[in-house]
mmCIF file of C-alpha atoms and ligand atoms in Angstrom:
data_model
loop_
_atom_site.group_PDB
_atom_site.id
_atom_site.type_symbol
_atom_site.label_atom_id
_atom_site.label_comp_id
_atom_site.label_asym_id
_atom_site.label_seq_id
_atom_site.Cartn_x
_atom_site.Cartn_y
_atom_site.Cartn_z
ATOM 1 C CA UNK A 26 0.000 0.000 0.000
ATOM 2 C CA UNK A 27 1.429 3.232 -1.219
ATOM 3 C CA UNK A 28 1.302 6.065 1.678
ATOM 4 C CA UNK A 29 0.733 9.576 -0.639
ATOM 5 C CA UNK A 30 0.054 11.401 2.125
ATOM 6 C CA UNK A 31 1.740 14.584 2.348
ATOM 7 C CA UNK A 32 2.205 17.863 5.282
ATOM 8 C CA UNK A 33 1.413 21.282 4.053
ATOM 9 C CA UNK A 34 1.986 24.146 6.340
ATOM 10 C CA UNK A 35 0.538 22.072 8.834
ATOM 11 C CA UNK A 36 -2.427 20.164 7.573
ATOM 12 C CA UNK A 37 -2.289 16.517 7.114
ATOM 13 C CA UNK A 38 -3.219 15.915 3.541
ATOM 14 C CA UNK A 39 -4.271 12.443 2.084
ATOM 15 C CA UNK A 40 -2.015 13.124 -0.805
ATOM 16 C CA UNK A 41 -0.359 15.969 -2.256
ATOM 17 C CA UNK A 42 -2.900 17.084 -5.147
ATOM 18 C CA UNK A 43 -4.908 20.254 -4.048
ATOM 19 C CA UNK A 44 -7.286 21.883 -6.223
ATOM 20 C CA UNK A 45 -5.890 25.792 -6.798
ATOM 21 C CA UNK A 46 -8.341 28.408 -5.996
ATOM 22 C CA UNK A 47 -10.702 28.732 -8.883
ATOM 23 C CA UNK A 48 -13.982 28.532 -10.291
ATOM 24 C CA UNK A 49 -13.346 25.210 -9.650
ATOM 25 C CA UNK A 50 -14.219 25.877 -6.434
ATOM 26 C CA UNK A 51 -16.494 28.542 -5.957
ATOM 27 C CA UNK A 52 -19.400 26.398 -4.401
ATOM 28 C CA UNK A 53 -20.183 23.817 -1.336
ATOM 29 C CA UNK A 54 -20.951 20.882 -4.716
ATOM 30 C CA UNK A 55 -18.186 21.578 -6.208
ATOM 31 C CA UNK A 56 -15.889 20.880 -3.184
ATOM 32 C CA UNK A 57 -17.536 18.062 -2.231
ATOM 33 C CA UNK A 58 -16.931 16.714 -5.806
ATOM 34 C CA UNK A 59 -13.177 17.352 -6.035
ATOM 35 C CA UNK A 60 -13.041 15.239 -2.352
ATOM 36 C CA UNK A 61 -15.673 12.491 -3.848
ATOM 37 C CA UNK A 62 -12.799 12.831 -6.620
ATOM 38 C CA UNK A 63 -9.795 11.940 -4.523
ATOM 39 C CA UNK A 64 -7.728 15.450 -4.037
ATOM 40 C CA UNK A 65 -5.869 16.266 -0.981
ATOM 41 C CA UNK A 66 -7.272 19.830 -0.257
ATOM 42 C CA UNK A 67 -9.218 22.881 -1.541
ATOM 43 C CA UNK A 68 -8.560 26.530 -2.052
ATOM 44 C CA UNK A 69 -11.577 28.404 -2.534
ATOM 45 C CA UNK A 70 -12.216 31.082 -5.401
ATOM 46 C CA UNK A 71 -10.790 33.715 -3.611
ATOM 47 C CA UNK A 72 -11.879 36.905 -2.633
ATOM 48 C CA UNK A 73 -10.733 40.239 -3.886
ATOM 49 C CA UNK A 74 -9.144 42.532 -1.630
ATOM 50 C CA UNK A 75 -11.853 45.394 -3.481
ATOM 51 C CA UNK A 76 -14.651 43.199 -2.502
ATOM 52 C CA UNK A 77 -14.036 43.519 1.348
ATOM 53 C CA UNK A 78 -12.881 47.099 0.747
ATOM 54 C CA UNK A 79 -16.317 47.990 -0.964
ATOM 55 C CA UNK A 80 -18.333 46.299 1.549
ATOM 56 C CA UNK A 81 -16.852 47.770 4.586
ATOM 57 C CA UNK A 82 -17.277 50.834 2.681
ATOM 58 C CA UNK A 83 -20.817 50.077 1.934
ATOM 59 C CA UNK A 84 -22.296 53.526 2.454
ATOM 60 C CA UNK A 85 -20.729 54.848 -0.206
ATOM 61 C CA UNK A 86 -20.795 52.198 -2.329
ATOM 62 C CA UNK A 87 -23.673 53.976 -4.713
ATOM 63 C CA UNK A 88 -21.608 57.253 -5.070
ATOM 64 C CA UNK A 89 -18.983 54.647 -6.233
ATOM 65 C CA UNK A 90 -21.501 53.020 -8.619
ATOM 66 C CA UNK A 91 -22.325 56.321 -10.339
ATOM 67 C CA UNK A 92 -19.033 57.644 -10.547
ATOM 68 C CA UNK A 93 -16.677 55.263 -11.133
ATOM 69 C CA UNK A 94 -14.729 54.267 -14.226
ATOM 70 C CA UNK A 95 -15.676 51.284 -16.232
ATOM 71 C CA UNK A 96 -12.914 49.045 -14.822
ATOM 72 C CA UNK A 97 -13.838 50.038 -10.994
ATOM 73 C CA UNK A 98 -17.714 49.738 -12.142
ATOM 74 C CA UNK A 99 -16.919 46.072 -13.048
ATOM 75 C CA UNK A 100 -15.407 45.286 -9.456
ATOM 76 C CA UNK A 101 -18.875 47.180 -8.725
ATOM 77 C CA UNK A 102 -20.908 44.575 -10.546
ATOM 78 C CA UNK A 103 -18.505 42.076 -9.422
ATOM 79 C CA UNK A 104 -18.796 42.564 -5.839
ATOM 80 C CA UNK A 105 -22.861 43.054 -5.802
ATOM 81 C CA UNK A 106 -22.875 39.572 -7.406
ATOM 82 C CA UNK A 107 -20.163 37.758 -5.156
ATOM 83 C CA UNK A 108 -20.365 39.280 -1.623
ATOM 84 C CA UNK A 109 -18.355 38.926 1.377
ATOM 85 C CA UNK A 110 -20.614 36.905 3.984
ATOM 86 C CA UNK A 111 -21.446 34.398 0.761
ATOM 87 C CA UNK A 112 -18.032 34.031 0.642
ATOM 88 C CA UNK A 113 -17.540 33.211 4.835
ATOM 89 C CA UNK A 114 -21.012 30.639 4.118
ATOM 90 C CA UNK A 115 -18.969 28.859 1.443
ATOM 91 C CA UNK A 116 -16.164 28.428 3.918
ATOM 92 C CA UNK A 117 -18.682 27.638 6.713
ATOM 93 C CA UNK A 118 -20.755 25.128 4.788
ATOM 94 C CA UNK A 119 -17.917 23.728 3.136
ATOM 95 C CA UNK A 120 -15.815 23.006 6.426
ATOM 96 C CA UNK A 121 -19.345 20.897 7.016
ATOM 97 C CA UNK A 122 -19.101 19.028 3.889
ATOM 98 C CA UNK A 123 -15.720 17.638 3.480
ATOM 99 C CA UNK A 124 -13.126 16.293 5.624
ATOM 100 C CA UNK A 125 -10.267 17.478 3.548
ATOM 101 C CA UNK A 126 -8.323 20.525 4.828
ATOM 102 C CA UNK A 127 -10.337 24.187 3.415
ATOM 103 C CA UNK A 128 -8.076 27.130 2.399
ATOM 104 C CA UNK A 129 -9.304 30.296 1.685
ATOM 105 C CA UNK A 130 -7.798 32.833 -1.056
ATOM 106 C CA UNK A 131 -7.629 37.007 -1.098
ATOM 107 C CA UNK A 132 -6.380 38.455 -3.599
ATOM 108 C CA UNK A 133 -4.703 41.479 -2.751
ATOM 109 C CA UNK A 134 -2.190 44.631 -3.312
ATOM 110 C CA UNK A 135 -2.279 46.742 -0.379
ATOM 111 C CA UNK A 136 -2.944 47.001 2.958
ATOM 112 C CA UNK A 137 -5.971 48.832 4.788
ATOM 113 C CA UNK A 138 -8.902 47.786 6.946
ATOM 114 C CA UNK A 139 -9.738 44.719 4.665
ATOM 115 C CA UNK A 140 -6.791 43.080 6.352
ATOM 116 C CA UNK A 141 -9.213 42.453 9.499
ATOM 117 C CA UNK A 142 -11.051 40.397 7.474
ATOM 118 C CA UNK A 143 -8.652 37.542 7.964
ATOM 119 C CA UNK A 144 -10.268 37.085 11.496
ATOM 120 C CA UNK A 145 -13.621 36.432 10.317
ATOM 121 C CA UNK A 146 -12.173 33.706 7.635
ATOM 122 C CA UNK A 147 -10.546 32.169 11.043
ATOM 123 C CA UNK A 148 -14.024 32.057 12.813
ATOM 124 C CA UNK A 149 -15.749 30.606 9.397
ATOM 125 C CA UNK A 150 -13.285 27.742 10.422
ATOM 126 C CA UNK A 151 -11.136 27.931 7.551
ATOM 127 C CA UNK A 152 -8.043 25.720 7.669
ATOM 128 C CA UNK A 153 -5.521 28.111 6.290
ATOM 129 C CA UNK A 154 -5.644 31.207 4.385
ATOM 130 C CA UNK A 155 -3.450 31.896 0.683
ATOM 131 C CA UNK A 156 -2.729 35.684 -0.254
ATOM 132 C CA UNK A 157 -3.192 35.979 -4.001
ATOM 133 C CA UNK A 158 -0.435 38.837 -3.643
ATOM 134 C CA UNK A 159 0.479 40.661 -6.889
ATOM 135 C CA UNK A 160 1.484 44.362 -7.590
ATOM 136 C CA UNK A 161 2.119 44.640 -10.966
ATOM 137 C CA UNK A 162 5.835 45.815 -11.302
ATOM 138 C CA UNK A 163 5.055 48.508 -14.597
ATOM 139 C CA UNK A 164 4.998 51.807 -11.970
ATOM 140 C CA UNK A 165 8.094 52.745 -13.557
ATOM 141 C CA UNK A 166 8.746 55.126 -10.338
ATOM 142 C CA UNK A 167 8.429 52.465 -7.960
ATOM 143 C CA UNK A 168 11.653 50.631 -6.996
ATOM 144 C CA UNK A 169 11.984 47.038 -6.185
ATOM 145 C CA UNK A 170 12.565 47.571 -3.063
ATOM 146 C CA UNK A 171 9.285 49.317 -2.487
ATOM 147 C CA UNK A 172 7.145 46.769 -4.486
ATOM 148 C CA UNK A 173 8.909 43.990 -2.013
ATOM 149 C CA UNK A 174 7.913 45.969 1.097
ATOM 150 C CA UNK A 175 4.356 45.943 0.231
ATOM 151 C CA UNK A 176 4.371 42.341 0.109
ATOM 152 C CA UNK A 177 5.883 42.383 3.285
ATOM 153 C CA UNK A 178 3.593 44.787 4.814
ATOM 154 C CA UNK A 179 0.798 42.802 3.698
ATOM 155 C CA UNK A 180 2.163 40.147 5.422
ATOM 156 C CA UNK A 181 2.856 41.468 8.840
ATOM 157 C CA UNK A 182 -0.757 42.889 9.154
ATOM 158 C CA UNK A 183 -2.554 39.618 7.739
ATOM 159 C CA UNK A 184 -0.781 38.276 10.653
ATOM 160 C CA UNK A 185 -1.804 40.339 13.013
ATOM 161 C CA UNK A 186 -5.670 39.718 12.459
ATOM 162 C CA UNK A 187 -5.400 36.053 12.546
ATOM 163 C CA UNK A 188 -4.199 33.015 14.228
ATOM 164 C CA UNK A 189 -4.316 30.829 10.571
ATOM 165 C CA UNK A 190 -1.364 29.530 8.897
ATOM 166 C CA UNK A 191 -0.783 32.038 5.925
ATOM 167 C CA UNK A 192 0.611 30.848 2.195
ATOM 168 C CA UNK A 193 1.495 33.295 -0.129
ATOM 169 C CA UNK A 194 1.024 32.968 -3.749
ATOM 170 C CA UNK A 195 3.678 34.540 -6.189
ATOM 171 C CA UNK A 196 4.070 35.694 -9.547
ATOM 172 C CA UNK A 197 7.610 34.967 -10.921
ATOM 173 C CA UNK A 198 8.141 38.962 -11.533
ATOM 174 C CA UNK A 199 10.764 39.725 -8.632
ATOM 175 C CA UNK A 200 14.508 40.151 -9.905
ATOM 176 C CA UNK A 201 16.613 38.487 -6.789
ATOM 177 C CA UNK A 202 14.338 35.486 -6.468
ATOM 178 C CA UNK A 203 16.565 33.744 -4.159
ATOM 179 C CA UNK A 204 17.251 36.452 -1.788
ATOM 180 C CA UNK A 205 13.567 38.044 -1.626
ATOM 181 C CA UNK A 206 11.787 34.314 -1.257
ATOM 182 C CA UNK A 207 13.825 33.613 1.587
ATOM 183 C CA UNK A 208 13.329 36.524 3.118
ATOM 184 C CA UNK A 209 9.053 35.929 2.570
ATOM 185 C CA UNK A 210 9.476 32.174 3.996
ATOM 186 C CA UNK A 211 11.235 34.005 7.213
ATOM 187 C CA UNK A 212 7.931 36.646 7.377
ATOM 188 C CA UNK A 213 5.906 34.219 9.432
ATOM 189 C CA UNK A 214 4.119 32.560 6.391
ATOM 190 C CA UNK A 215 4.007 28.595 6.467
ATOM 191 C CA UNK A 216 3.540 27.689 2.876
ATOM 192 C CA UNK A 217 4.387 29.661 -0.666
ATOM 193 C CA UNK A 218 2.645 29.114 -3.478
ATOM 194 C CA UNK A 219 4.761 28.680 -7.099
ATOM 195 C CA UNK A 220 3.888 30.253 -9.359
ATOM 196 C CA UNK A 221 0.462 32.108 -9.856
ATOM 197 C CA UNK A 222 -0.668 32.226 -13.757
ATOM 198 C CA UNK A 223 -2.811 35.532 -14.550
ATOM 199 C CA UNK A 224 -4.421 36.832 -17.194
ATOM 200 C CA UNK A 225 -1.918 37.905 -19.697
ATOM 201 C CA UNK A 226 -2.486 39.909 -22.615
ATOM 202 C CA UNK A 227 -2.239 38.965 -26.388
ATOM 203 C CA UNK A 228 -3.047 41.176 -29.669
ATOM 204 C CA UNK A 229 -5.677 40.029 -31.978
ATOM 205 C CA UNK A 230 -4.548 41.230 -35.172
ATOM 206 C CA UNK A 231 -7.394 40.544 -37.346
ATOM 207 C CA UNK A 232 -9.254 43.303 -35.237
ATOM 208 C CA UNK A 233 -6.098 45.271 -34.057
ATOM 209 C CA UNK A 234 -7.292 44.785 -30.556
ATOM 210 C CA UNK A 235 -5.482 43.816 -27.070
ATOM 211 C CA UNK A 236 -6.851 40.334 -25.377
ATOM 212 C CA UNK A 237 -6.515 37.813 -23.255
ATOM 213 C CA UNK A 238 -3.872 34.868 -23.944
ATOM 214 C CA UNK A 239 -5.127 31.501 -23.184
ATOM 215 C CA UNK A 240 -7.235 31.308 -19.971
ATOM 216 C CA UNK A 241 -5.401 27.082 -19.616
ATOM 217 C CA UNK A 242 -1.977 26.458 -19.127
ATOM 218 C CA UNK A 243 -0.036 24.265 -20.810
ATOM 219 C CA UNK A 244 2.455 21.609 -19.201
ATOM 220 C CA UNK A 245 5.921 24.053 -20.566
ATOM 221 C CA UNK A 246 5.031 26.460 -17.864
ATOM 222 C CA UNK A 247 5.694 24.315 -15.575
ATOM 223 C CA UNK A 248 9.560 24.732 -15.885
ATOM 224 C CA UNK A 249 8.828 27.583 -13.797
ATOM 225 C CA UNK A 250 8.124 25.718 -10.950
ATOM 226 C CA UNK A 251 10.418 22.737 -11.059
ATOM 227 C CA UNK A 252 13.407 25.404 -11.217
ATOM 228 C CA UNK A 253 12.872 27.859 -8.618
ATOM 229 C CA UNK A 254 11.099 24.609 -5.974
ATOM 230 C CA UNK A 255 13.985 22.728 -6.735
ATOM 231 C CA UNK A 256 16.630 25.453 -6.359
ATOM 232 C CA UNK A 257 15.268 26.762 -2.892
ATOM 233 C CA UNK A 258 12.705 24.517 -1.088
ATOM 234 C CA UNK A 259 15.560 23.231 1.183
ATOM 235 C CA UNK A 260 16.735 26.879 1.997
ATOM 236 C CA UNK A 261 13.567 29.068 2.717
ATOM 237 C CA UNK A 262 11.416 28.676 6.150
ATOM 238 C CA UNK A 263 8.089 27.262 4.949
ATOM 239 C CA UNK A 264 6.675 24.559 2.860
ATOM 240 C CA UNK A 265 6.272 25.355 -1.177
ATOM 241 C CA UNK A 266 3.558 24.381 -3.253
ATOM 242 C CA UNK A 267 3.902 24.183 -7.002
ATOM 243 C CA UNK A 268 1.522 25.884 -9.366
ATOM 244 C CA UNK A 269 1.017 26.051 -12.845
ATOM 245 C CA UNK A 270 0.981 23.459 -15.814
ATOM 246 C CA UNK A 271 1.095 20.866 -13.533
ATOM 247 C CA UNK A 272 -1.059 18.544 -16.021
ATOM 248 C CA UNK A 273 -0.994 14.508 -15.133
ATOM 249 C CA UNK A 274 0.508 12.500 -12.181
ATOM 250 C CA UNK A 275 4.039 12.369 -13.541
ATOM 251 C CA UNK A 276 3.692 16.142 -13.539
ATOM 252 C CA UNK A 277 2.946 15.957 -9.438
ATOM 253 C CA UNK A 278 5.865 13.820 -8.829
ATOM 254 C CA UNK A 279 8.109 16.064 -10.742
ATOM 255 C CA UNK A 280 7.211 18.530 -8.228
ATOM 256 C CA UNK A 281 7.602 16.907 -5.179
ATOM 257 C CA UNK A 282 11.259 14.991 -6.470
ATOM 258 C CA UNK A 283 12.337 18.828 -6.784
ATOM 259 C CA UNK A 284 10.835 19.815 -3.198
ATOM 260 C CA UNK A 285 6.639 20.765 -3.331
ATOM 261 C CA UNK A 286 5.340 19.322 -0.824
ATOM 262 C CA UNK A 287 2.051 19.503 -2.619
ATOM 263 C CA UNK A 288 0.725 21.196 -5.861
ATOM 264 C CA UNK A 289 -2.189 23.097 -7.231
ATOM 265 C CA UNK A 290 -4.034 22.544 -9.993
ATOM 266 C CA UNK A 291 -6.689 24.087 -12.399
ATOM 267 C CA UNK A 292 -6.236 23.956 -16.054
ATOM 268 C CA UNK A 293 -6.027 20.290 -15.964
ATOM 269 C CA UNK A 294 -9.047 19.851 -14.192
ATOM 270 C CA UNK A 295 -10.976 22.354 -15.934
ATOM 271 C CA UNK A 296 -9.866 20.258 -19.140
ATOM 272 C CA UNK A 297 -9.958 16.757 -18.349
ATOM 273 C CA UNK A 298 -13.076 17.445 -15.628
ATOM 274 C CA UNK A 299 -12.958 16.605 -12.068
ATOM 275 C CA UNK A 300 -12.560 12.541 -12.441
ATOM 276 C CA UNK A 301 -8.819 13.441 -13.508
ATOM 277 C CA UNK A 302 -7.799 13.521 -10.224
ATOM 278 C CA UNK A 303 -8.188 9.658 -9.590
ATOM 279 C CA UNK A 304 -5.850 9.410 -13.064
ATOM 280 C CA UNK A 305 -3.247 11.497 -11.416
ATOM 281 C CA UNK A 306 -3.417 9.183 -8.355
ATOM 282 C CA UNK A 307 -2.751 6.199 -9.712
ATOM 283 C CA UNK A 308 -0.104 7.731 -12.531
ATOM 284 C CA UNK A 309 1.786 8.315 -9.188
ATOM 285 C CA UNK A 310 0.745 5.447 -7.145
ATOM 286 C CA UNK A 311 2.097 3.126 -10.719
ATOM 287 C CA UNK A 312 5.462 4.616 -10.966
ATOM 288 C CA UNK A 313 5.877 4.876 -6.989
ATOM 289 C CA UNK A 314 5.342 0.830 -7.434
ATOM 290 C CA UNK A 315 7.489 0.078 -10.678
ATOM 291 C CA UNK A 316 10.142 2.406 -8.498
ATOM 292 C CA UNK A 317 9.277 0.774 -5.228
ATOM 293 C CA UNK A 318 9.085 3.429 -3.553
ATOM 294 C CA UNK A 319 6.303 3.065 -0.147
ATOM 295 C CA UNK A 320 5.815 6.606 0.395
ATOM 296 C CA UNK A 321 5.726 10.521 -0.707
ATOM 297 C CA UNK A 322 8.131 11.147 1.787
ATOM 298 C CA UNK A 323 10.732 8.884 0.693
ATOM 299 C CA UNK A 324 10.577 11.125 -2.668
ATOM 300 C CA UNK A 325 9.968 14.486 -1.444
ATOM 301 C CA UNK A 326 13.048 16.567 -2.297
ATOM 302 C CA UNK A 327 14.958 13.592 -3.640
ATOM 303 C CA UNK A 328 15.942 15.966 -6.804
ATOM 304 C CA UNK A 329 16.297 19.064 -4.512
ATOM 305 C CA UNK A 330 19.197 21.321 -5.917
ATOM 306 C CA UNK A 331 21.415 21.110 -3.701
ATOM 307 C CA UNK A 332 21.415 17.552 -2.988
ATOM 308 C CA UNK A 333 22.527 17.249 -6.602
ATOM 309 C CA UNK A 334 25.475 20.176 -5.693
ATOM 310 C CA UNK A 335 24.951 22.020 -8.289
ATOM 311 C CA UNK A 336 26.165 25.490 -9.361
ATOM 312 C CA UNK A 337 28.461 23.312 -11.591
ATOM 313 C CA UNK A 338 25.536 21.373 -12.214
ATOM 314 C CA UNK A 339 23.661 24.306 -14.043
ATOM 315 C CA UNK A 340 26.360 25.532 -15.537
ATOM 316 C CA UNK A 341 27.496 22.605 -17.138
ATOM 317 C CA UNK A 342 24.073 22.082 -18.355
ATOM 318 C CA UNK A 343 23.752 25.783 -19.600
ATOM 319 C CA UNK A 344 26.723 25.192 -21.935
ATOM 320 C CA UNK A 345 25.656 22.137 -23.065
ATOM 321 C CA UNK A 346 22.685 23.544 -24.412
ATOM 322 C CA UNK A 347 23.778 25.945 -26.065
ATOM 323 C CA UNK A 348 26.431 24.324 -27.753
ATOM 324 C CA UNK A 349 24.230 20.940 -28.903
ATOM 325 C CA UNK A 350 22.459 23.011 -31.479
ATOM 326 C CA UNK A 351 24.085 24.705 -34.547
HETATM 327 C C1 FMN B 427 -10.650 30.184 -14.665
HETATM 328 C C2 FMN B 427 -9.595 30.409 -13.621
HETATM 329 C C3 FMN B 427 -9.917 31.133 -12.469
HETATM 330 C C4 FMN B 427 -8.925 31.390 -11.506
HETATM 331 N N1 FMN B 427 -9.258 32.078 -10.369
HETATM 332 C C5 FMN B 427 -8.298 32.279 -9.412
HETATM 333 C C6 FMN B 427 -8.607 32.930 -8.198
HETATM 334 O O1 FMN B 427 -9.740 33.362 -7.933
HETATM 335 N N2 FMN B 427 -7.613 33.105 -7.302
HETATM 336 C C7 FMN B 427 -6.340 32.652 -7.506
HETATM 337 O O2 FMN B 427 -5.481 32.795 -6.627
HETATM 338 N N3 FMN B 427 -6.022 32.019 -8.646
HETATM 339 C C8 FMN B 427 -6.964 31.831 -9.590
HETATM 340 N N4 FMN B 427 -6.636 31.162 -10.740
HETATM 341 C C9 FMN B 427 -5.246 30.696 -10.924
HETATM 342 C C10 FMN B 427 -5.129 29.210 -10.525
HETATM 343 O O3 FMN B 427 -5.385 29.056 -9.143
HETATM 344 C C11 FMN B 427 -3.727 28.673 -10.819
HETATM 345 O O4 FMN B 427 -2.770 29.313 -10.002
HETATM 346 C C12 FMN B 427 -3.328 28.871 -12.274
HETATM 347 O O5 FMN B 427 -4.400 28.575 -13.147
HETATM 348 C C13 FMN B 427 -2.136 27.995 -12.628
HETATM 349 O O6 FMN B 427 -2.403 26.644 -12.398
HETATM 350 P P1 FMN B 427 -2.817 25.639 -13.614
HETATM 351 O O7 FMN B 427 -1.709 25.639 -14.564
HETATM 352 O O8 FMN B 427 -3.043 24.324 -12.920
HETATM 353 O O9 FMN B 427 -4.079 26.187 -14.199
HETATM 354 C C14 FMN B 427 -7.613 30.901 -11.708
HETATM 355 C C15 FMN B 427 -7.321 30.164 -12.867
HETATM 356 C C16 FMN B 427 -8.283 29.915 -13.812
HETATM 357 C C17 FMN B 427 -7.923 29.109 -15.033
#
């Protein structure tokens, strides 16, 4: 019998395959279907810093209506349509439903009042909470140094309001990776999420227009991942997660050989529909047997950079590449 189970920031998961915060999992059914489907944990939809912002502000919330551009109309619309105590139900109802750890998700970019909201995810009796943090790095005033405060300062005050292990999910847009997720994993967080995937835009030239890019990752991005888990998950203070193209079973071991000690998924499951997830189990649970291997933790940073000692490593590699093809 092959033991998958896995520790993430704390929680005892059944194995390592959680279902990334999406819509996905925006609803009590839905939950209970990825659990009836085998996965290891949930992160809700999340949240959007704006929505708690407009509802605390909710007297003025019709001056903003009228007044507003079309972009802060939409998080209007947005937030009439997905309000805050629906979102403490889903937790609520959902801790009733499953048995598999609940994490909930804000997105956010700043600090300010909303930040108190963390305590009333704690007393919906949410497992964990994951900051969607992203500040868009184009403010071509703003230094890198101030951009990595603000994740910082996020941080601190999240902290402050609750009691709930934190994970923070990144973009890939910081310039002294190494240095500045080391210093996050010693903030306090327990878990870090790698990498988030956002909209992105693309130009549709048959009506000279900007779009999105595709909505569903493919399994490439997931180099991502593999690099920056497998160069650091033995250095930094917390558990990492891996995000992002993570497609089939073989995908999810890939992750954990370089470190995760669990991974996220969406595209794949918004593709291949919910069932996938008892595919991916027994992709791993197959090769876990033909390697005879017992258990995740035998495996879990097996492939970890620096067991493999390997600025030479990398170099060599780097070279090698570039000089196979002519
Ligand atoms: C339709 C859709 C909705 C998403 N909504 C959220 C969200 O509300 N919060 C969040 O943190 N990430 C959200 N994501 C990002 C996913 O959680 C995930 O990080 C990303 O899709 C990369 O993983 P994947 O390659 O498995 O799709 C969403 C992704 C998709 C495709």
């Amino acid at each position: 019998m092959i033991d998958l189970s896995t520790e993430y920031m704390g929680l005892k998961l059944k194995n390592p395959i959680i279902a990334a915060s999406s819509g996905l999992t925006d609803s009590v059914e839905k939950v209970k279907n990825l659990e009836a489907n085998g996965v290891g944990a949930v992160v809700l939809k999340s949240l959007f810093e704006e929505q708690i912002r407009m509802e605390i502000d909710s007297l003025g919330m019709n001056n903003m209506f009228n007044s507003y551009s079309d972009s802060e109309n939409y998080v209007a619309y947005y937030t009439r349509q997905h309000n805050v105590s629906e979102y403490l139900r889903l937790i609520e109802d959902s801790k009733v439903a499953v048995d598999i750890p609940v994490i909930a998700s804000v997105n956010c970019y700043s600090i300010g009042e909303w930040v108190e909201f963390a305590q009333k995810i704690e007393d919906a009796g949410a497992d964990a909470i994951e900051l969607n943090i992203f500040i868009m790095p184009g403010d071509t005033q703003l230094k890198s140094e101030d951009i990595e405060y603000k994740y910082f300062d996020i941080i601190q005050s999240v902290r402050k309001n609750t009691k709930l292990p934190i994970a923070v999910k990144l973009s890939s847009y910081f310039s002294g990776m190494g240095e500045i997720l080391t210093r996050i994993s010693n903030s306090g967080v327990k878990g870090m999420v790698l990498f988030n995937r956002f909209y992105s835009p693309d130009v549709d030239l048959d009506n000279e227009k900007i779009v999105s890019s595709r909505i569903f990752s493919l399994p490439e991005e997931n180099a991502m991942s593999i690099r920056w888990i497998g160069m650091l998950s033995d250095k930094v203070a917390c558990d990492m997660a891996a995000s992002t193209g993570i497609n089939d079973g073989y995908d999810v071991l890939k992750n954990i050989l370089v470190g995760a000690k669990a991974v996220q998924v969406a595209s794949t499951l918004y593709k291949n529909k919910t069932k996938h997830v008892s595919v991916m189990l027994q992709q791993m649970e197959s090769w876990m047997q033909q390697k005879k291997y017992s258990s995740i933790k035998e495996i879990t940073g097996k492939l970890n950079y620096s067991k493999l000692n390997s600025e030479t490593y990398e170099r060599a590699q780097f070279m090698k590449y570039y000089s196979s093809y002519e």
